[in-house]
PDB file of C-alpha atoms in Angstrom:
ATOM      1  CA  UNK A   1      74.400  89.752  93.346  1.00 50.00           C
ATOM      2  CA  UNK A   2      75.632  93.149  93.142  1.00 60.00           C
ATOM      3  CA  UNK A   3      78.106  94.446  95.830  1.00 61.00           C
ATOM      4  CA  UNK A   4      76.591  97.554  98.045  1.00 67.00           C
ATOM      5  CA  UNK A   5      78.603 100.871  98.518  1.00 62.00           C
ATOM      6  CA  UNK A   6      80.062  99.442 101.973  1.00 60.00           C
ATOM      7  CA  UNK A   7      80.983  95.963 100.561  1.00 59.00           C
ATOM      8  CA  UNK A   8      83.243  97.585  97.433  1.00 60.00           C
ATOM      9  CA  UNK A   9      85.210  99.556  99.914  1.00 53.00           C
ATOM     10  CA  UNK A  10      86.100  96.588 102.204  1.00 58.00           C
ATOM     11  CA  UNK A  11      86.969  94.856  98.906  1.00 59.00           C
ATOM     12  CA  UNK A  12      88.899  97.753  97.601  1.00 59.00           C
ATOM     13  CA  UNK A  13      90.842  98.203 100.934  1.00 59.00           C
ATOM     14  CA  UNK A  14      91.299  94.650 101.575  1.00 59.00           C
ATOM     15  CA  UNK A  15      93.096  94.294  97.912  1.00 60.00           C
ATOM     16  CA  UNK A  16      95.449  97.350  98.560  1.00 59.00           C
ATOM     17  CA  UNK A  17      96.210  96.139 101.869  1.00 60.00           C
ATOM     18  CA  UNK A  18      96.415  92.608 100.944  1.00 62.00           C
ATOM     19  CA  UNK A  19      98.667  93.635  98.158  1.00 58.00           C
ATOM     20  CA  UNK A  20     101.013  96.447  99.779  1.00 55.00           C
ATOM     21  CA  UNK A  21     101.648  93.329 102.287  1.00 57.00           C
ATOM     22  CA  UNK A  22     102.644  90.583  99.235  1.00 54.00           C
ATOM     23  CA  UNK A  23     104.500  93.389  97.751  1.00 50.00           C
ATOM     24  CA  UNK A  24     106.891  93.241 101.158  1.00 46.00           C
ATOM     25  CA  UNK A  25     106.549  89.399 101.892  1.00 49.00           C
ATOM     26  CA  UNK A  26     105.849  87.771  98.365  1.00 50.00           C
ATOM     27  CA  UNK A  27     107.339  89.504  95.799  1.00 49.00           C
ATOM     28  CA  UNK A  28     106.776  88.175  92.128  1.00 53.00           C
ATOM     29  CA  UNK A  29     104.997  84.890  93.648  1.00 77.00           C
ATOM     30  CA  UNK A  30     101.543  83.947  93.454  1.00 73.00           C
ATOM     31  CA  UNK A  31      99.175  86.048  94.858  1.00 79.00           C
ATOM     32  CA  UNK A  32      96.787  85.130  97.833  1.00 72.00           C
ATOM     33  CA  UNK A  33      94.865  86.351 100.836  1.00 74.00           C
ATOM     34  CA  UNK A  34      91.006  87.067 101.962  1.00 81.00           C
ATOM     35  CA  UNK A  35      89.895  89.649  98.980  1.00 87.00           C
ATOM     36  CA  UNK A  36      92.001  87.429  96.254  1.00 90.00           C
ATOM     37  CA  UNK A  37      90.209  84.189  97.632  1.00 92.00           C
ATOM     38  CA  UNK A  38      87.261  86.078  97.582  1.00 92.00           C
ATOM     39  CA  UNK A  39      87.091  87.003  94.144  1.00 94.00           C
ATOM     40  CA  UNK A  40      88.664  83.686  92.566  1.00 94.00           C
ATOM     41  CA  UNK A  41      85.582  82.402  93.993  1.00 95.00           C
ATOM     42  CA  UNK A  42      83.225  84.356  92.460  1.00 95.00           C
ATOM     43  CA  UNK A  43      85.182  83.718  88.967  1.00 96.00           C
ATOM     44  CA  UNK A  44      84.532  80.422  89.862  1.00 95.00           C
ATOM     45  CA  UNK A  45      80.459  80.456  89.710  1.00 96.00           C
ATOM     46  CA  UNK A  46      80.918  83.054  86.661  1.00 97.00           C
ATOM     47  CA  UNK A  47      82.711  80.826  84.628  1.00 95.00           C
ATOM     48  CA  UNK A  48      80.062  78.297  85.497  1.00 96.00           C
ATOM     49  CA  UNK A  49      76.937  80.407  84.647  1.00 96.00           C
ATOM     50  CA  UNK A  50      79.007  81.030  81.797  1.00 96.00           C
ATOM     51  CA  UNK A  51      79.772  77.754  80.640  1.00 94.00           C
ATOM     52  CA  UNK A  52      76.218  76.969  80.581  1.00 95.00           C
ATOM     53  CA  UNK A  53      75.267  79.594  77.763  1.00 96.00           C
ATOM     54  CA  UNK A  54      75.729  78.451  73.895  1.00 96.00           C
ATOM     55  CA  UNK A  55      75.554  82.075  72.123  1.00 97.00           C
ATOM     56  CA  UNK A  56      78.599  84.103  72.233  1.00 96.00           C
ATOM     57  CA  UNK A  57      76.521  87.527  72.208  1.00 96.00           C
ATOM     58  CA  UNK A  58      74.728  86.342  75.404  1.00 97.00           C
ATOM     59  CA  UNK A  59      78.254  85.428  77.266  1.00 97.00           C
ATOM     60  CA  UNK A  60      79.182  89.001  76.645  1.00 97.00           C
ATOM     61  CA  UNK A  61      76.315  90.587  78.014  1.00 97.00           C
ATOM     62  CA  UNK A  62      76.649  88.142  80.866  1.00 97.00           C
ATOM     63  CA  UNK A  63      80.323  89.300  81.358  1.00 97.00           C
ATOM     64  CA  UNK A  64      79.287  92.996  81.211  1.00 97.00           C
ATOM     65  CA  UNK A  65      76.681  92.641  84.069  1.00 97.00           C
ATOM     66  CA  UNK A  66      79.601  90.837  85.613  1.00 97.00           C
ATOM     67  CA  UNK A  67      82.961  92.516  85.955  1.00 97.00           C
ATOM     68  CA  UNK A  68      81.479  95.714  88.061  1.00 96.00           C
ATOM     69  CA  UNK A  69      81.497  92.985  90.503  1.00 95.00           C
ATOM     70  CA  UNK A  70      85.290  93.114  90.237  1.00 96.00           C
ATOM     71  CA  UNK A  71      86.114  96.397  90.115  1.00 95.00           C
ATOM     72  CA  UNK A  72      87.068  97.286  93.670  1.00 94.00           C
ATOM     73  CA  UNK A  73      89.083  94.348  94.271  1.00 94.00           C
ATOM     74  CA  UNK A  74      91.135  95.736  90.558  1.00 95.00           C
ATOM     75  CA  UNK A  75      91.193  99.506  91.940  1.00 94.00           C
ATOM     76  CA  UNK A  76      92.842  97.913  95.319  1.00 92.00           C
ATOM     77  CA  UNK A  77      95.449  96.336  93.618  1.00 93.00           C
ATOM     78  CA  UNK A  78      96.152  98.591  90.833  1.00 94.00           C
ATOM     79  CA  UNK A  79      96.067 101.229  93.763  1.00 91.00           C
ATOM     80  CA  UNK A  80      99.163  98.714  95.615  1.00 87.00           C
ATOM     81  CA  UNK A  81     101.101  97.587  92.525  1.00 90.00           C
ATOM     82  CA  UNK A  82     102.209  94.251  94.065  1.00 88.00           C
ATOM     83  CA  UNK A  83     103.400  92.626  90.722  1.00 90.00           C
ATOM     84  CA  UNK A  84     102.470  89.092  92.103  1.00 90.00           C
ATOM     85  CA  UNK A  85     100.637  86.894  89.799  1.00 92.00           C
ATOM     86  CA  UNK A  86      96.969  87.531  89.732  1.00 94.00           C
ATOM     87  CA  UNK A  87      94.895  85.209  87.777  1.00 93.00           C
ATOM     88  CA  UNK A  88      91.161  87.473  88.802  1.00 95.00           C
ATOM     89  CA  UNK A  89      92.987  90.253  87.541  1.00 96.00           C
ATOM     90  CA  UNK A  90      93.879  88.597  84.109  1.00 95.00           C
ATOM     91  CA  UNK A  91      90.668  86.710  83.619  1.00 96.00           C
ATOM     92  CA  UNK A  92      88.843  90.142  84.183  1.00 97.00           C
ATOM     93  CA  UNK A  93      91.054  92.055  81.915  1.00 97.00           C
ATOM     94  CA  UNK A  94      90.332  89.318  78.919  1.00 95.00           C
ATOM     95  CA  UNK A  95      86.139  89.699  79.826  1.00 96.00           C
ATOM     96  CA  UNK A  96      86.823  93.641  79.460  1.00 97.00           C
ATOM     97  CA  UNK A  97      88.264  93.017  75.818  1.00 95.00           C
ATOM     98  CA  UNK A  98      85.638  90.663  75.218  1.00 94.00           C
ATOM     99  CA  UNK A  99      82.998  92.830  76.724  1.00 96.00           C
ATOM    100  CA  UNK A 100      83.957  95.809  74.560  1.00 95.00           C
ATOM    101  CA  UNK A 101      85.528  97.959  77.806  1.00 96.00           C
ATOM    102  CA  UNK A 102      88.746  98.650  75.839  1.00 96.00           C
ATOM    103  CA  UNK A 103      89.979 101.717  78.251  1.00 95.00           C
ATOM    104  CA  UNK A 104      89.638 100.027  81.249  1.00 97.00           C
ATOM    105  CA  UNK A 105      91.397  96.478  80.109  1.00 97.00           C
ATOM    106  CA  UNK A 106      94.859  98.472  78.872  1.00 97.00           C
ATOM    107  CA  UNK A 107      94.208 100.577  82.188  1.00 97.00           C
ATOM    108  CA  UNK A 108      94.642  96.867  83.846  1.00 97.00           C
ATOM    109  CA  UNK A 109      96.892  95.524  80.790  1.00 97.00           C
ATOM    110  CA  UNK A 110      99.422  98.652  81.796  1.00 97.00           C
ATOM    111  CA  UNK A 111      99.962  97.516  85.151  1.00 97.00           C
ATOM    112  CA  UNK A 112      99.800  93.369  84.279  1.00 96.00           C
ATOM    113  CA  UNK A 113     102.694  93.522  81.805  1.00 96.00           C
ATOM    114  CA  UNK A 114     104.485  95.552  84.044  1.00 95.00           C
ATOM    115  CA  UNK A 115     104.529  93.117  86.107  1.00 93.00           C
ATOM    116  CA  UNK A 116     104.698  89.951  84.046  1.00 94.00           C
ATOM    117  CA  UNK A 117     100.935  88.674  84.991  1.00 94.00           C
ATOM    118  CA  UNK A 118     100.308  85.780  82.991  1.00 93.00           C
ATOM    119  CA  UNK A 119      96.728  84.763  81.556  1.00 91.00           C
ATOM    120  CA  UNK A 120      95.227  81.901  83.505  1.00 82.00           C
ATOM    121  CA  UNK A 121      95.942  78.053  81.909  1.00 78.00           C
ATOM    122  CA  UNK A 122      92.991  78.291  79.347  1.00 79.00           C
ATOM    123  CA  UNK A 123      94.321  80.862  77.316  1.00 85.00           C
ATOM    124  CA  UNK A 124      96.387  79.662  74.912  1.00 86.00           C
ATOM    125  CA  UNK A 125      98.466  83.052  73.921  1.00 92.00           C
ATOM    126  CA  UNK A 126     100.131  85.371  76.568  1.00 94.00           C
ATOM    127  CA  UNK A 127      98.839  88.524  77.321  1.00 96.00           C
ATOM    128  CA  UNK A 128     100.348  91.041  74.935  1.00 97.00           C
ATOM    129  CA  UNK A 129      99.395  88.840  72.119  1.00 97.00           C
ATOM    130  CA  UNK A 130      95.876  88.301  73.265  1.00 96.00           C
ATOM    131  CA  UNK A 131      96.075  92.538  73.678  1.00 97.00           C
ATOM    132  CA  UNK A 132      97.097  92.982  70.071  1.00 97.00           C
ATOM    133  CA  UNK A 133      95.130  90.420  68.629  1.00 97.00           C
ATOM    134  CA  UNK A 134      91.861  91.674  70.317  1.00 95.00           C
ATOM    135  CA  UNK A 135      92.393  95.122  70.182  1.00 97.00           C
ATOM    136  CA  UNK A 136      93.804  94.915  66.073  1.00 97.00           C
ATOM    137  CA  UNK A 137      90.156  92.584  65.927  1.00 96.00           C
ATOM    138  CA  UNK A 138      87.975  95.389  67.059  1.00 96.00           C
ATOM    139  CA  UNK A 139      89.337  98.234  65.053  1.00 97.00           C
ATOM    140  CA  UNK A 140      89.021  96.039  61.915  1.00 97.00           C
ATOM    141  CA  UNK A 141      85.803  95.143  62.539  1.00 95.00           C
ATOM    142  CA  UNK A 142      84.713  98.256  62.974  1.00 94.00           C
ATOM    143  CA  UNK A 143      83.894  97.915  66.756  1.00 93.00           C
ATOM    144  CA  UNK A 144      85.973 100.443  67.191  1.00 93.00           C
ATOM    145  CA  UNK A 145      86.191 103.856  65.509  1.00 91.00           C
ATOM    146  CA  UNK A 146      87.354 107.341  65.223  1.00 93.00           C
ATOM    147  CA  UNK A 147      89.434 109.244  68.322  1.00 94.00           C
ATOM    148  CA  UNK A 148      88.690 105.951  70.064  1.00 95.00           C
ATOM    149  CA  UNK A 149      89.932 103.513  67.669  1.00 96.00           C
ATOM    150  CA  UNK A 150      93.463 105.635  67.508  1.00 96.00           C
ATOM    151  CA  UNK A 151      93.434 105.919  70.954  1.00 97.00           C
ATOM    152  CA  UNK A 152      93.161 102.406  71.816  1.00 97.00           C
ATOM    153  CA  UNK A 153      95.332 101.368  69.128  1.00 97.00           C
ATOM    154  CA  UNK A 154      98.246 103.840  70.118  1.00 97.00           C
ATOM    155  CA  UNK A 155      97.813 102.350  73.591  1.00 97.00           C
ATOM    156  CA  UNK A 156      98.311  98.907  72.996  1.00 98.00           C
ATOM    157  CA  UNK A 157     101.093  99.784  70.920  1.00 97.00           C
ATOM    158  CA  UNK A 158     102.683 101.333  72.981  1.00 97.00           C
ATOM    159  CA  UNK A 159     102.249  98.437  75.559  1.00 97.00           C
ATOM    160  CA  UNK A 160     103.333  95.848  73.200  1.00 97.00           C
ATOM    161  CA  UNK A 161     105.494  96.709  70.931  1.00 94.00           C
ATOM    162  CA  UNK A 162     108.722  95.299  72.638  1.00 94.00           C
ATOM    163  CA  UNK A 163     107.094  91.948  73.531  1.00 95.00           C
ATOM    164  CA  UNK A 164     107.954  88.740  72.226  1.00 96.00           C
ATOM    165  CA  UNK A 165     104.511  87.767  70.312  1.00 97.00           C
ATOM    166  CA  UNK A 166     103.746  86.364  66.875  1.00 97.00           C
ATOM    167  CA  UNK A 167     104.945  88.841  63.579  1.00 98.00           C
ATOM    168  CA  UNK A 168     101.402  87.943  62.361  1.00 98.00           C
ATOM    169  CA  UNK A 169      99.680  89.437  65.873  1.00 97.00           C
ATOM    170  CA  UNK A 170     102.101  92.673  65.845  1.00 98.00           C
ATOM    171  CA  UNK A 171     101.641  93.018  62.139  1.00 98.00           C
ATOM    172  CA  UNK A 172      97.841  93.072  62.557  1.00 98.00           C
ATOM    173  CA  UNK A 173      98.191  95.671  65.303  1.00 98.00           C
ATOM    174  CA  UNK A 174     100.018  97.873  63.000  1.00 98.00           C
ATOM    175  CA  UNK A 175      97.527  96.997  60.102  1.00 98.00           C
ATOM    176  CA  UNK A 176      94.580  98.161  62.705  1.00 98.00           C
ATOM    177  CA  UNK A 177      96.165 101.456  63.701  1.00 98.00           C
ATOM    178  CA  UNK A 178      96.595 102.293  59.771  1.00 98.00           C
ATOM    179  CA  UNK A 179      93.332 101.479  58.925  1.00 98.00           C
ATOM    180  CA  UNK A 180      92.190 103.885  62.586  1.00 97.00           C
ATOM    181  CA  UNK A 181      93.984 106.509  60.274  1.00 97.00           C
ATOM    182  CA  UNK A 182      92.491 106.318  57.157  1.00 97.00           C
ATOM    183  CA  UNK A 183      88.940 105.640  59.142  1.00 95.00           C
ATOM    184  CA  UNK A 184      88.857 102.234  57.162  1.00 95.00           C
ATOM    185  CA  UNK A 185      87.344  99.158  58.587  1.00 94.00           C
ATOM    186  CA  UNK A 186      86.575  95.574  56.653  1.00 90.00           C
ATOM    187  CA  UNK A 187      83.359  96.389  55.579  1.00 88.00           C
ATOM    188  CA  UNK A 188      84.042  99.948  54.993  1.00 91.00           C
ATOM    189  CA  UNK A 189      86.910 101.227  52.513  1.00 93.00           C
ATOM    190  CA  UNK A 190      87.624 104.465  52.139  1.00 95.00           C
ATOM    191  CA  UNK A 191      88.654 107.060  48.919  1.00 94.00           C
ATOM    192  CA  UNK A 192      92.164 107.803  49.438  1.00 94.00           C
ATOM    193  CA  UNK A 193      91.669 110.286  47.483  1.00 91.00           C
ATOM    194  CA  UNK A 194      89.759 112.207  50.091  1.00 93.00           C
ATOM    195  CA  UNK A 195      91.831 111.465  52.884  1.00 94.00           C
ATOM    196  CA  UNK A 196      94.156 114.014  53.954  1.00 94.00           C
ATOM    197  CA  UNK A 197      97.934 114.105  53.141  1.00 93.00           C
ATOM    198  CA  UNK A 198      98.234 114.178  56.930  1.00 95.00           C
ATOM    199  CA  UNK A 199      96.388 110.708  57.365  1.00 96.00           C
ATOM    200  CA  UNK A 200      98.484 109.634  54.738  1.00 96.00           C
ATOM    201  CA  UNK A 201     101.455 110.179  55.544  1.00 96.00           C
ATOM    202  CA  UNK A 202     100.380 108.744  59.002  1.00 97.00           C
ATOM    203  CA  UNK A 203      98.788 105.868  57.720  1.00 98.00           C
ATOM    204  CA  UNK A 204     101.621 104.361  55.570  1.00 98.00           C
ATOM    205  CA  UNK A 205     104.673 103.960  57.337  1.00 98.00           C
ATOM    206  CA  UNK A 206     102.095 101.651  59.931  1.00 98.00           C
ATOM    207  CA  UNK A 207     100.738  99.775  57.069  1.00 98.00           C
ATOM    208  CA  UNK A 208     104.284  98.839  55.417  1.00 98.00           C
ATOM    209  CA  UNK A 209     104.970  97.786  58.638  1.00 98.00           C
ATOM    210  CA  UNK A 210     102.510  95.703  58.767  1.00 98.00           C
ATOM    211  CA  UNK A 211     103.626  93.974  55.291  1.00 98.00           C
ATOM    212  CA  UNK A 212     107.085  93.661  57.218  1.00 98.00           C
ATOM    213  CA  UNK A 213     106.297  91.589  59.670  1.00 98.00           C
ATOM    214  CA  UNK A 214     103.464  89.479  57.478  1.00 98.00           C
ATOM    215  CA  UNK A 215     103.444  89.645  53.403  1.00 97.00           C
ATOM    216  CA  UNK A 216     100.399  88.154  53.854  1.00 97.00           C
ATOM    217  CA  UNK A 217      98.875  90.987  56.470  1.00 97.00           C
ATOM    218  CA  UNK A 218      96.213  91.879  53.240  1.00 96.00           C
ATOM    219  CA  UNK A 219      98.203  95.857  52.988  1.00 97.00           C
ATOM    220  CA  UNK A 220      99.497  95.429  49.871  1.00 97.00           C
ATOM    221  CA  UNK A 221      96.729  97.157  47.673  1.00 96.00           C
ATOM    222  CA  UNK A 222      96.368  99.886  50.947  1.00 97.00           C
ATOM    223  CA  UNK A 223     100.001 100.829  50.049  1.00 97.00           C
ATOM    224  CA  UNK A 224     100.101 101.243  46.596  1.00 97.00           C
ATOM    225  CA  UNK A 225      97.071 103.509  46.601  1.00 96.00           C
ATOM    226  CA  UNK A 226      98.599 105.752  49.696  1.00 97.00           C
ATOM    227  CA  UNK A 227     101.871 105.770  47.241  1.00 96.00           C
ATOM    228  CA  UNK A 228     100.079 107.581  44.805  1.00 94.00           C
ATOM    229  CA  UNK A 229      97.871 109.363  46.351  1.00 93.00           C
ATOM    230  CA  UNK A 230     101.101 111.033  48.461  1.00 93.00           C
ATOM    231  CA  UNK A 231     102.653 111.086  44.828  1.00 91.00           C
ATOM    232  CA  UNK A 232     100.610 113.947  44.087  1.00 77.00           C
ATOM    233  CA  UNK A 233     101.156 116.865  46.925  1.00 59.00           C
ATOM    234  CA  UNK A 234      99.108 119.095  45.707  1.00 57.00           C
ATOM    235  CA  UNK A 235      96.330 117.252  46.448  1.00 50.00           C
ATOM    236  CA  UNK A 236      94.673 118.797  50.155  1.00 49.00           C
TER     237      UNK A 236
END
């Protein structure tokens, strides 16, 4: 059921309040309280409706009808910055990835790795590498695209980039943010030859680091065609 007008602002004030007081009595333990009970509650018959659906596409709609459900209880402690662990908070920024809302989960993934919120016990990667890996998965599938895709991708960079995850997971990251560049996707290569020396030039130092961290990140080809295409500068 959705919440009305009057029921998202107790939420929302009941998480900043709730969280301003952990941040002063229970700093960097586990977060509790009326609004985080609450809401691990209703994650608790979500993941059950969820549980009971086979096809992928339909648990995503299902999460998208979900999460506004969430979203004052997220403002509240986003608002209050307690840095406790907060395993609503980290469920609902995974279902954001999954459900496509890649703004909003690095909005949420800002403030989580800040504070060193873990994913809950069914996730099997920690949160920056579930951040690269999803985020590097959408941009080279194509899910995400233009101004958007190098948005995102300079975002989770930026978030990332000094956590301890897998080479292979930061070396796709970099791999997705070249391709964003060069407007390439896996089912949709582009001419180099009518890509700007600009995107080029932008494009390559990500991809060879890419091939860095993983000889096997699938660049190789990418950089020997950006090599000569930037071999030639009087191309436009």
């Amino acid at each position: 059921m959705r919440q009305t007008p009057a029921q998202r602002h107790r939420m929302h004030s009941l998480a900043s309040q709730q969280a301003a007081q952990h941040e002063a009595d229970n700093a960097h333990g586990q977060t509790v309280g009326t609004a985080y009970e609450l809401q691990l509650a209703q994650l608790h018959q979500h993941r059950l409706r969820l549980k009971d659906m086979h096809s992928v596409e339909r648990k995503i709609e299902a999460k998208r009808a979900m999460l506004p459900e969430y979203d004052a209880y997220v403002d509240g402690v986003l608002q209050a910055r307690p840095g406790t662990q907060d395993d609503v908070l980290a469920t609902v920024l995974v279902w954001h990835i999954d459900a496509g809302n890649y703004t909003r989960a690095l909005e949420i993934a800002e403030y989580a790795l800040a504070s060193g919120i873990k994913p809950p016990d069914q996730y099997n990667r920690n949160l920056p590498t579930i951040v690269q890996d999803e985020v590097a998965e959408a941009i080279l599938a194509g899910k995400l695209s233009g101004a958007d895709a190098l948005q995102v991708a300079a975002k989770a960079m930026a978030l990332t980039d000094q956590a301890d995850t897998p080479d292979q997971a930061k070396s796709k990251l970099y791999k997705a943010a070249g391709w964003a560049v060069l407007g390439k996707t896996g089912s949709h290569d582009v001419d180099m030859a009518t890509r700007t020396l600009k995107a080029c030039k932008e494009a390559l130092p990500l991809l060879q680091r890419a091939m860095e961290l993983d000889t096997r990140a699938g660049v190789k080809k990418d950089i020997e065609r950006l090599e000569r295409r930037l071999a030639k500068p009087q191309a436009k």
